[in-house]
Short mmCIF file of C-alpha atoms in Angstrom, two decimals:
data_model
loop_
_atom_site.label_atom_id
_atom_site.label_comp_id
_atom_site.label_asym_id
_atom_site.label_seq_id
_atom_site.Cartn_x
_atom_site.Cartn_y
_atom_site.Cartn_z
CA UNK A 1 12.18 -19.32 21.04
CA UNK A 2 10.13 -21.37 18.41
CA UNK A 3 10.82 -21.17 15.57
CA UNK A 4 7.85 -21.84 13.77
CA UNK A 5 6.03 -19.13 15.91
CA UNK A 6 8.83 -16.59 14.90
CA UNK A 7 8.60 -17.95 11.02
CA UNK A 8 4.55 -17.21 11.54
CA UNK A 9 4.75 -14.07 12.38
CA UNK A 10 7.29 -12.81 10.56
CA UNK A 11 4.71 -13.41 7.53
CA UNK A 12 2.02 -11.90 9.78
CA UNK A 13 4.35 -8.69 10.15
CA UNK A 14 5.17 -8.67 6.40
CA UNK A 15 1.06 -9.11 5.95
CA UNK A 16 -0.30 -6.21 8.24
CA UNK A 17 2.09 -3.63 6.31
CA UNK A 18 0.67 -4.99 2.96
CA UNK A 19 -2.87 -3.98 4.50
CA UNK A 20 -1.62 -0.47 4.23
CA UNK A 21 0.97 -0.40 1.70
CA UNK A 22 -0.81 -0.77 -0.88
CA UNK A 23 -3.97 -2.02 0.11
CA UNK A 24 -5.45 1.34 2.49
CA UNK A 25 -3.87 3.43 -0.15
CA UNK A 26 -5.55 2.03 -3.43
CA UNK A 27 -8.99 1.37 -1.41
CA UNK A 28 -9.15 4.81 -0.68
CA UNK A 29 -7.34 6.36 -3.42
CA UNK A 30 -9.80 4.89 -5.76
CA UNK A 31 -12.93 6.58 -3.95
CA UNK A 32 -11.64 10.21 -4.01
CA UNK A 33 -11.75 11.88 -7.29
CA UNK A 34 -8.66 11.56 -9.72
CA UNK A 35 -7.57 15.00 -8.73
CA UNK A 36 -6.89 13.71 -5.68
CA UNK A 37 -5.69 10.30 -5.76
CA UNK A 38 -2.25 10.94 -4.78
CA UNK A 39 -3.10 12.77 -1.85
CA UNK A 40 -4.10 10.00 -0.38
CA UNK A 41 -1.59 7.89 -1.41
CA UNK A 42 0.96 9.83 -0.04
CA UNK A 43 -1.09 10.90 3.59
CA UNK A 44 -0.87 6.94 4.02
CA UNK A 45 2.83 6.36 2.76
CA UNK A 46 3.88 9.24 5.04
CA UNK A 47 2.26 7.98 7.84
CA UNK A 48 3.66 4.54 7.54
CA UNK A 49 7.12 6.25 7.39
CA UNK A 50 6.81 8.74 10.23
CA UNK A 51 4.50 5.97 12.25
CA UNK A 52 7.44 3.52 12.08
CA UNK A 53 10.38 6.06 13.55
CA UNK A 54 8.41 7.16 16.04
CA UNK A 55 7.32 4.16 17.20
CA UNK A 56 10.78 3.32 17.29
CA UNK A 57 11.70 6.50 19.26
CA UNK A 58 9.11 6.19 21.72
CA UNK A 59 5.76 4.70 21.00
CA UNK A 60 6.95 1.34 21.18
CA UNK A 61 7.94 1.62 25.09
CA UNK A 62 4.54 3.65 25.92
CA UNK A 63 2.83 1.31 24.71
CA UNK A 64 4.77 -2.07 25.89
CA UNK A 65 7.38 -0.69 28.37
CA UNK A 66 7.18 -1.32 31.99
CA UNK A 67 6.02 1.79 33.34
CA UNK A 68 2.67 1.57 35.54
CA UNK A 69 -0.97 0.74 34.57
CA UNK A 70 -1.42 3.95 32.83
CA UNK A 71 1.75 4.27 30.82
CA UNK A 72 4.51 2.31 29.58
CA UNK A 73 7.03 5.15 30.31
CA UNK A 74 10.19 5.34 28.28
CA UNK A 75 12.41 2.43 29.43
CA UNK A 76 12.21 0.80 26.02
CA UNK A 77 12.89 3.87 24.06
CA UNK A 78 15.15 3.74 20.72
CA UNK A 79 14.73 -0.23 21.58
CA UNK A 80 17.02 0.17 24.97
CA UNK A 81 17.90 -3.10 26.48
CA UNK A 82 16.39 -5.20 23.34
CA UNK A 83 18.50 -7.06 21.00
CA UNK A 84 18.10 -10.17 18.62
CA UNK A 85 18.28 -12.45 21.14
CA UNK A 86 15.90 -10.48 23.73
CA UNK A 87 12.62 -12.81 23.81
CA UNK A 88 8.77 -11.13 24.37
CA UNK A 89 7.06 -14.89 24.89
CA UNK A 90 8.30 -17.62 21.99
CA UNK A 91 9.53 -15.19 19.39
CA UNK A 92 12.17 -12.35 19.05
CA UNK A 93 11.42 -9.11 21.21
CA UNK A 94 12.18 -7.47 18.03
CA UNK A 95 9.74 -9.16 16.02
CA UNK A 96 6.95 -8.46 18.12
CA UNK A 97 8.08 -4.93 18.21
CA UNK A 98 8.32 -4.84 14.30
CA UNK A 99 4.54 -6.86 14.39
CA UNK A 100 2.82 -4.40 16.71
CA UNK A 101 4.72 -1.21 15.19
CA UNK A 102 2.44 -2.39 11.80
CA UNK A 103 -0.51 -1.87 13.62
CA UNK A 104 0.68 1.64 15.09
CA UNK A 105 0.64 2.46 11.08
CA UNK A 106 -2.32 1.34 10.05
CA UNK A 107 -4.81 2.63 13.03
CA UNK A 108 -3.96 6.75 12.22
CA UNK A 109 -3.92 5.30 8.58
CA UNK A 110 -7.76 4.80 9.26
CA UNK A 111 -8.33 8.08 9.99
CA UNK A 112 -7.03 9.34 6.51
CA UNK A 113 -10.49 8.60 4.85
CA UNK A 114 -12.47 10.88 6.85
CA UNK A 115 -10.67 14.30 5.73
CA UNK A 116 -9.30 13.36 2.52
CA UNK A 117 -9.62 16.08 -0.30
CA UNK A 118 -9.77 19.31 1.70
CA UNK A 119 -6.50 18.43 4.67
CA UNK A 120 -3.54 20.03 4.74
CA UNK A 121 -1.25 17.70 4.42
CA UNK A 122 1.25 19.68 6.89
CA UNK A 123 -1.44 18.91 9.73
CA UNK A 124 -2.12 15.11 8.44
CA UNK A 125 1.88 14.27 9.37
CA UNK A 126 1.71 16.55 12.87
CA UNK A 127 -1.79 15.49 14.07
CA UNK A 128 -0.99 11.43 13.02
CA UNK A 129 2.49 11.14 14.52
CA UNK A 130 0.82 13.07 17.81
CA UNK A 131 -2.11 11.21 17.83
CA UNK A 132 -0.22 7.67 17.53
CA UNK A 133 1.83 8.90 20.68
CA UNK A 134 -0.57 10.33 23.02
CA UNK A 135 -4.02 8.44 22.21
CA UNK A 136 -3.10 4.98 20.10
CA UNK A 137 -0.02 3.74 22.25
CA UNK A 138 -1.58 4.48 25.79
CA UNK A 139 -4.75 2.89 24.82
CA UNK A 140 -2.38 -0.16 23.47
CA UNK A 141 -0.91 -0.36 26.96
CA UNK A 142 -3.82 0.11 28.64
CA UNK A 143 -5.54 -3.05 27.14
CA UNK A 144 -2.45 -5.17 25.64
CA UNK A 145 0.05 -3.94 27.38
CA UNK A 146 -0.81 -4.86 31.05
CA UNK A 147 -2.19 -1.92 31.54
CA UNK A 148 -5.84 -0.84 33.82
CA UNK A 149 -8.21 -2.67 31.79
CA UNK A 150 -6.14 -5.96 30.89
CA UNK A 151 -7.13 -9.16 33.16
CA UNK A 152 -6.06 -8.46 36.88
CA UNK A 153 -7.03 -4.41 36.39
CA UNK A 154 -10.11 -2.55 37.14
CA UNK A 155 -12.57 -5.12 36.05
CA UNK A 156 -10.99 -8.20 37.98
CA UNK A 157 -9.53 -11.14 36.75
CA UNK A 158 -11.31 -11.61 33.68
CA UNK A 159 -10.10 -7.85 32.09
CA UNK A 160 -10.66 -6.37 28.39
CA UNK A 161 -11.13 -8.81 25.66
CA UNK A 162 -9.60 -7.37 22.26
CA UNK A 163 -7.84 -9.98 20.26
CA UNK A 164 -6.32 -7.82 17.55
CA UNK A 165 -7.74 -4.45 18.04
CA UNK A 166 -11.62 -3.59 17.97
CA UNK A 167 -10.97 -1.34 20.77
CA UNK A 168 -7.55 -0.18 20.52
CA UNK A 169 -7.61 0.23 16.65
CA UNK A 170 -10.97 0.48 15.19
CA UNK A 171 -12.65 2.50 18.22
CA UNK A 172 -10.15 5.14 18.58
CA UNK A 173 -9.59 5.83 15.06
CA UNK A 174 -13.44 5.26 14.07
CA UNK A 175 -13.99 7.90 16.93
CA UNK A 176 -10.69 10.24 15.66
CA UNK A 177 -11.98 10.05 11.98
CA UNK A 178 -15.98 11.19 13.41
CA UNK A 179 -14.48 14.30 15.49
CA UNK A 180 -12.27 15.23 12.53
CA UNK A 181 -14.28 15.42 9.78
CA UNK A 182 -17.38 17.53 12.15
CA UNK A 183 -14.37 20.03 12.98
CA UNK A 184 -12.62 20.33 9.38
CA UNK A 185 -16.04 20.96 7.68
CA UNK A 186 -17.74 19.26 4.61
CA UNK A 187 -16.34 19.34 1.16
CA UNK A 188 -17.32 21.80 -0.87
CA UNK A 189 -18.49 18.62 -3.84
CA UNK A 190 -19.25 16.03 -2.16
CA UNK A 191 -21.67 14.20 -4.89
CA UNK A 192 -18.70 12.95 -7.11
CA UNK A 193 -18.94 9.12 -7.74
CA UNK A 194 -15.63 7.02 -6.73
CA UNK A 195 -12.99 8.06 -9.73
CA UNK A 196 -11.71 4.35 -10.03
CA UNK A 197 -13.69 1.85 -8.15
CA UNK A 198 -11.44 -0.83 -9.75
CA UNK A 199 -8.58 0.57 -7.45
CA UNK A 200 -11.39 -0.08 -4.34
CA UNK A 201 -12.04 -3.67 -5.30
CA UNK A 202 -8.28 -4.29 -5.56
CA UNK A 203 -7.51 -2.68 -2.35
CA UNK A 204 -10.32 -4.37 -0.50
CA UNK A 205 -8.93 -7.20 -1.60
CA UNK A 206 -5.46 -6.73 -0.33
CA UNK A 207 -6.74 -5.20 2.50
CA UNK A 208 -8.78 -9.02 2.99
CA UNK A 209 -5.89 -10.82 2.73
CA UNK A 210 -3.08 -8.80 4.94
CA UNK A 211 -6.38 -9.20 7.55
CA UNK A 212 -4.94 -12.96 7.51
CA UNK A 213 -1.66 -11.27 9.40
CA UNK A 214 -3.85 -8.79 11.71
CA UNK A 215 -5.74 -11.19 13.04
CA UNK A 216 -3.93 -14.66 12.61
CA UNK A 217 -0.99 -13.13 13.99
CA UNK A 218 -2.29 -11.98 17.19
CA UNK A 219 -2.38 -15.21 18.41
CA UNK A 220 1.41 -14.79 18.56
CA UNK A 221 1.97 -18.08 17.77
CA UNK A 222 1.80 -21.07 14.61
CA UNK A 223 -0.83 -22.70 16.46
CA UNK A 224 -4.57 -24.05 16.09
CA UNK A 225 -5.32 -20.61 17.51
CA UNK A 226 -3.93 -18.64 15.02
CA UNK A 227 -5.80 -21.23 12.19
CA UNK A 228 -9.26 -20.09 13.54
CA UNK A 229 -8.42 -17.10 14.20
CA UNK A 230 -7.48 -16.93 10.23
CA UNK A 231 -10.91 -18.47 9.82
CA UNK A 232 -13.41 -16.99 11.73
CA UNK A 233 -12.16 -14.03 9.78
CA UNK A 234 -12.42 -14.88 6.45
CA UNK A 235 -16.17 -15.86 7.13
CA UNK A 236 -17.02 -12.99 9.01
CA UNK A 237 -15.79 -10.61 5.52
CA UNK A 238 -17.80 -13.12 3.28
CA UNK A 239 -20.67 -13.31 5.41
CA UNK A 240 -20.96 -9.50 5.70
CA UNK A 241 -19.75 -9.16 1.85
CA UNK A 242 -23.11 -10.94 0.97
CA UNK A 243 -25.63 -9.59 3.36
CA UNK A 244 -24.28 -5.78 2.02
CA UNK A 245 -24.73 -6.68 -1.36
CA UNK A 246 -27.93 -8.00 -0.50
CA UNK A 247 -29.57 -5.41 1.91
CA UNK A 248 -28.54 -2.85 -1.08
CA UNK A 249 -30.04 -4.90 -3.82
CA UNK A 250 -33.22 -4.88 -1.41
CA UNK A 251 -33.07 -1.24 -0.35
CA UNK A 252 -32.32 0.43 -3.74
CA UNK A 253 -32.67 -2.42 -6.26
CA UNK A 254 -28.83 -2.81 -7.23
CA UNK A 255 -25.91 -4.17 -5.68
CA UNK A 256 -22.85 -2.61 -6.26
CA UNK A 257 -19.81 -3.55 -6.16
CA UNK A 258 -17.66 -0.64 -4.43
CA UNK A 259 -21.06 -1.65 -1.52
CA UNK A 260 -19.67 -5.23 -1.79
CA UNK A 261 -16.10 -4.53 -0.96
CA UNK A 262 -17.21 -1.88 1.72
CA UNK A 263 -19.21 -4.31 3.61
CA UNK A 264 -15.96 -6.96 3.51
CA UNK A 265 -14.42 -4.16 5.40
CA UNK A 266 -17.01 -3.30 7.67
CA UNK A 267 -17.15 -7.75 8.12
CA UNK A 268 -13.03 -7.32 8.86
CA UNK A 269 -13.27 -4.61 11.25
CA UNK A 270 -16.24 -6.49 13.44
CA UNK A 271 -14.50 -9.84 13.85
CA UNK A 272 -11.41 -8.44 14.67
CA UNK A 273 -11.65 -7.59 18.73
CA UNK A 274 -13.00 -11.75 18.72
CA UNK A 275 -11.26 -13.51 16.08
CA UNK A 276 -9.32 -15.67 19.03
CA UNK A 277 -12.72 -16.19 20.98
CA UNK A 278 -15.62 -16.92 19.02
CA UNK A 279 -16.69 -20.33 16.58
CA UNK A 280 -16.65 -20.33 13.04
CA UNK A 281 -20.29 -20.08 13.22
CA UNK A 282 -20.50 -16.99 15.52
CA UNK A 283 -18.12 -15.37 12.81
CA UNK A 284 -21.02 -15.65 10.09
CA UNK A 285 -23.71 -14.45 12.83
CA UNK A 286 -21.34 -11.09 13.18
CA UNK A 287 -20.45 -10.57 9.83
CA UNK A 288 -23.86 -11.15 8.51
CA UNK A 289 -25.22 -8.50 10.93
CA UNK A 290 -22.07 -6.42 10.47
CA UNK A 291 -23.10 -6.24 6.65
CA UNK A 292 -26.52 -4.67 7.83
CA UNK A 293 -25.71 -2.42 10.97
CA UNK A 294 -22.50 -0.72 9.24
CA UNK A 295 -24.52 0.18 6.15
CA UNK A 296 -27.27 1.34 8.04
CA UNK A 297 -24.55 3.52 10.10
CA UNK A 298 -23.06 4.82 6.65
CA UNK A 299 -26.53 6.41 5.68
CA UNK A 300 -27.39 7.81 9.22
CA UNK A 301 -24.02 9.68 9.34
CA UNK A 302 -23.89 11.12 5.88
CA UNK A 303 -27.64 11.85 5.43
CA UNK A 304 -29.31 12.51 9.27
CA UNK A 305 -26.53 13.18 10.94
CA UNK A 306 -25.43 15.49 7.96
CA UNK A 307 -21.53 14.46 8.79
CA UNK A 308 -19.04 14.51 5.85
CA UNK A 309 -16.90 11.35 6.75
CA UNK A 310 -15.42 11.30 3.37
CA UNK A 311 -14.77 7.29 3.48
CA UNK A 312 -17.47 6.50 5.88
CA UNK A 313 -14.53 5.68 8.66
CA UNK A 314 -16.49 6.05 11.73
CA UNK A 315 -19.40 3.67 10.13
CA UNK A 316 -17.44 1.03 8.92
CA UNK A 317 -14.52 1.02 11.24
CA UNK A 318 -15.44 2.80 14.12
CA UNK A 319 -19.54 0.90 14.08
CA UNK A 320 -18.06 -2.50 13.43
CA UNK A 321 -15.01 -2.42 15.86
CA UNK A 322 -17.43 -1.53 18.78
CA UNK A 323 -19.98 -4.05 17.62
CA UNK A 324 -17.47 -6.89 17.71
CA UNK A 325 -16.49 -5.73 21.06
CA UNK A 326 -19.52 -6.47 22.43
CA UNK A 327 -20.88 -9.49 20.85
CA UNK A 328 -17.75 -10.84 22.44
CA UNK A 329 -19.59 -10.47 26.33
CA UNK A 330 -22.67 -11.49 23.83
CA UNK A 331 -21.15 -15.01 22.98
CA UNK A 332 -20.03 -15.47 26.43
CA UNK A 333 -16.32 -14.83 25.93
CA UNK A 334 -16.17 -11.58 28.20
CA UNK A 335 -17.69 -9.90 30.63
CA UNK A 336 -20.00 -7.01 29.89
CA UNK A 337 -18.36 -4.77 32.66
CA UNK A 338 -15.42 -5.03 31.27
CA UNK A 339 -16.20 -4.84 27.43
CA UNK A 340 -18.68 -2.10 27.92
CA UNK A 341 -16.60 -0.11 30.51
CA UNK A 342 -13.20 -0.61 28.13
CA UNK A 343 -15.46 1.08 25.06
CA UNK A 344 -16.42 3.95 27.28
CA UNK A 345 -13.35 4.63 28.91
CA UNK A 346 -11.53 4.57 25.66
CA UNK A 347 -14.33 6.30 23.61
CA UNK A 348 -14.22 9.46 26.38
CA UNK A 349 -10.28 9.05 26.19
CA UNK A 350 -10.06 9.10 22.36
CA UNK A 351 -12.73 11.87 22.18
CA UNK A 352 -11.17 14.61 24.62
CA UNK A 353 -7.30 14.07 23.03
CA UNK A 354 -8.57 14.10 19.60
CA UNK A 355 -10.18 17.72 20.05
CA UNK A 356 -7.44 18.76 22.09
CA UNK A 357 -4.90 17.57 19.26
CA UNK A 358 -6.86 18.90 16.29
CA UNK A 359 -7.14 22.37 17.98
CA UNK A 360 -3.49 22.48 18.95
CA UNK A 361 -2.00 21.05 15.67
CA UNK A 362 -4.38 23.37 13.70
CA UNK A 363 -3.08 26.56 15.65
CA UNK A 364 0.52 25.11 14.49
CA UNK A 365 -0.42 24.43 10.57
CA UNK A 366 -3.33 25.25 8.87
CA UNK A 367 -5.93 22.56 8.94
CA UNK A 368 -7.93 23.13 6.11
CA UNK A 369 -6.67 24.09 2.24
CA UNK A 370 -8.01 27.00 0.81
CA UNK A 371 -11.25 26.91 -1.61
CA UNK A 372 -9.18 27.12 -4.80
CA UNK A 373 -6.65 24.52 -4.23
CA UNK A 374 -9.91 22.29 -2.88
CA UNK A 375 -11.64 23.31 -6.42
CA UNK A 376 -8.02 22.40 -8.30
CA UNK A 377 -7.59 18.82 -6.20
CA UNK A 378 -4.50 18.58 -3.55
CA UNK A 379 -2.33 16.48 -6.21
CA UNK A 380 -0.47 19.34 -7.91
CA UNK A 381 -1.63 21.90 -5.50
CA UNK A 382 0.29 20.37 -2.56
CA UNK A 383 2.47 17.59 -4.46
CA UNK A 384 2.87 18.96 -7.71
CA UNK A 385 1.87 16.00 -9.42
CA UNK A 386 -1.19 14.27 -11.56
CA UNK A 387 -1.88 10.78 -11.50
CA UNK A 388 -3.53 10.66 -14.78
CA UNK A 389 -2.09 12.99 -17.88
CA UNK A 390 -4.71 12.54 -20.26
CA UNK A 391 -2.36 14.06 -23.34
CA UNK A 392 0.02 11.67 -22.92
#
């Protein structure tokens, strides 16, 4: 082991969870209104908690056990044959399995922003901890794990390129998040400005810096790799930062600043799948279009499309994510068999287990609250609790 490669990504770990605890929870929370807020701070605290056992249980050896190309089988469940001194390249096995288990919380995490203020929250913990299991942690093996479309699978030597996740988080829970919100329905109000776009900006912010971990720490290792890797990030988010702010000042006069943050995000998501393959200068190329196309994406969903992704999910994560994945083949970095062919195997993948999953889980739980408690806000009608009390 090195130890300055298990030092690295120990912080990297530590990182990635602070992108959803807090930083998820208060950019979202802070877009819904207040009647809602801790809703969706506790769909993305429960799903860190129940993501992180059953990863544990089984996820973890689906994903990264040594099953076939399809599936990682069981071999690894409950951490079987892995101990503290067990090594997965230069760091602890257990590390890496504590590192990747991060990013099995924050991809169905994603996903919360599309239904938020009209879920059960019931189906949010059954569909997420089913949807981690039988759609994330396959699609993990297939590309990460040695799986059918890493290097040596279907597409030949030169397999999927997807540094920290493009493909296996952004896609599939962009996609999840789209088929979601068309079967759960639109919100009843749906013209209600963010309640505390203060909470956005702070969480974008976080949200900026844990990407640091996401990305840096794929590179598995406290090397050069993992410092542009770090960089190329941080210019992609400020490069598509600006050029939202911009195309919104030029579009509708102003620039706001919950636009500003969004576009970081949208910046994040489309240099993820080639932070560890493209220049510094190819970063600012995708983030500045990034800033443009996800924006563009944001207004075709919610206003031709007529789609009520609450927290524009599919356009930010799900647009970006895919359009990273290909300007990788478009740099030179990958092939475009294999990037385009990864995106539509896991695109038809993610598409027919997400409507399989939403129509099982919601003939378990109900998926939908009823009109009043939707009209009353999920905080006290499903937590009993208020964020705010104004006579206090």
């Amino acid at each position: 082991m090195v130890g300055a490669d298990t030092a690295w990504i120990i912080v990297a770990t530590a990182l990635v969870l602070f992108m959803s605890l807090p930083g998820l929870a208060l950019f979202y929370g802070g877009l819904v209104r207040a009647r809602n807020v801790l809703s969706v701070f506790m769909h993305v605290y429960a799903i860190a908690a129940l993501m992180s056992v059953l990863w544990f249980v089984v996820g973890y050896s689906i994903a990264f056990g040594d099953g076939n190309a399809v599936w990682g089988g069981l071999g690894k469940a409950f951490l079987n044959g892995i101990d503290a001194d067990t090594v997965s390249g230069t760091i602890p096995e257990v590390l890496f399995f504590a590192f990747q288990m991060t990013f099995a919380i924050i991809t169905p995490a994603l996903i919360v922003g599309a239904y938020v203020e009209r879920i059960n929250f019931g189906f949010v913990l059954l569909f997420s901890g089913l949807w981690m299991l039988l759609c994330y942690a396959p699609v993990t093996h297939w590309i990460w794990g040695g799986g059918f479309l890493a290097d040596g699978g279907i597409f030949g030597e030169i397999g999927t390129r997807d540094f920290a996740g493009g493909i296996v988080v952004h896609e599939t829970a962009g996609l999840a998040a789209l088929i979601i919100a068309v079967m759960l329905g639109a919100r009843k109000v749906k013209n209600k400005p963010p309640h505390n776009p203060g909470y956005v900006m702070i969480g974008a912010s976080m949200l900026w810096v844990g990407w640091f971990g996401f990305n840096g720490g794929s590179q598995l290792a406290a090397d050069g790799g993992a410092a542009m890797a770090l960089t190329v990030t941080h210019l992609s988010a400020a490069a598509a930062s600006l050029t939202w702010a911009l195309w919104e000042k030029i579009k509708y006069g102003k620039a706001s600043m919950v636009g500003m943050v969004t576009g970081t995000i949208a910046g994040l998501a489309s240099i993820t799948p080639a932070s560890g393959f493209v220049s510094p200068v190819e970063a600012l190329i995708i983030g500045g279009v990034a800033g443009i196309l996800c924006q563009e994406l944001v207004n075709f969903v919610r206003n031709k499309a007529k789609i009520d992704d609450t927290l524009d999910v599919f356009a930010v994560h799900g647009v970006g994510g895919i359009f990273g994945t290909i300007m990788i083949a478009a740099f030179g970095e990958g092939t475009w068999v294999a990037q385009l062919g990864a995106l539509a195997i896991v695109g038809v993948f993610t598409t027919v287990v997400t409507i399989a999953l939403v129509l099982i889980c919601k003939a378990i739980v109900p998926l939908r609250v009823d009109a009043e408690t939707e009209h009353a806000g999920l905080d006290l009608a499903q937590h009993g609790e208020t964020a705010y009390d104004h006579n206090s």
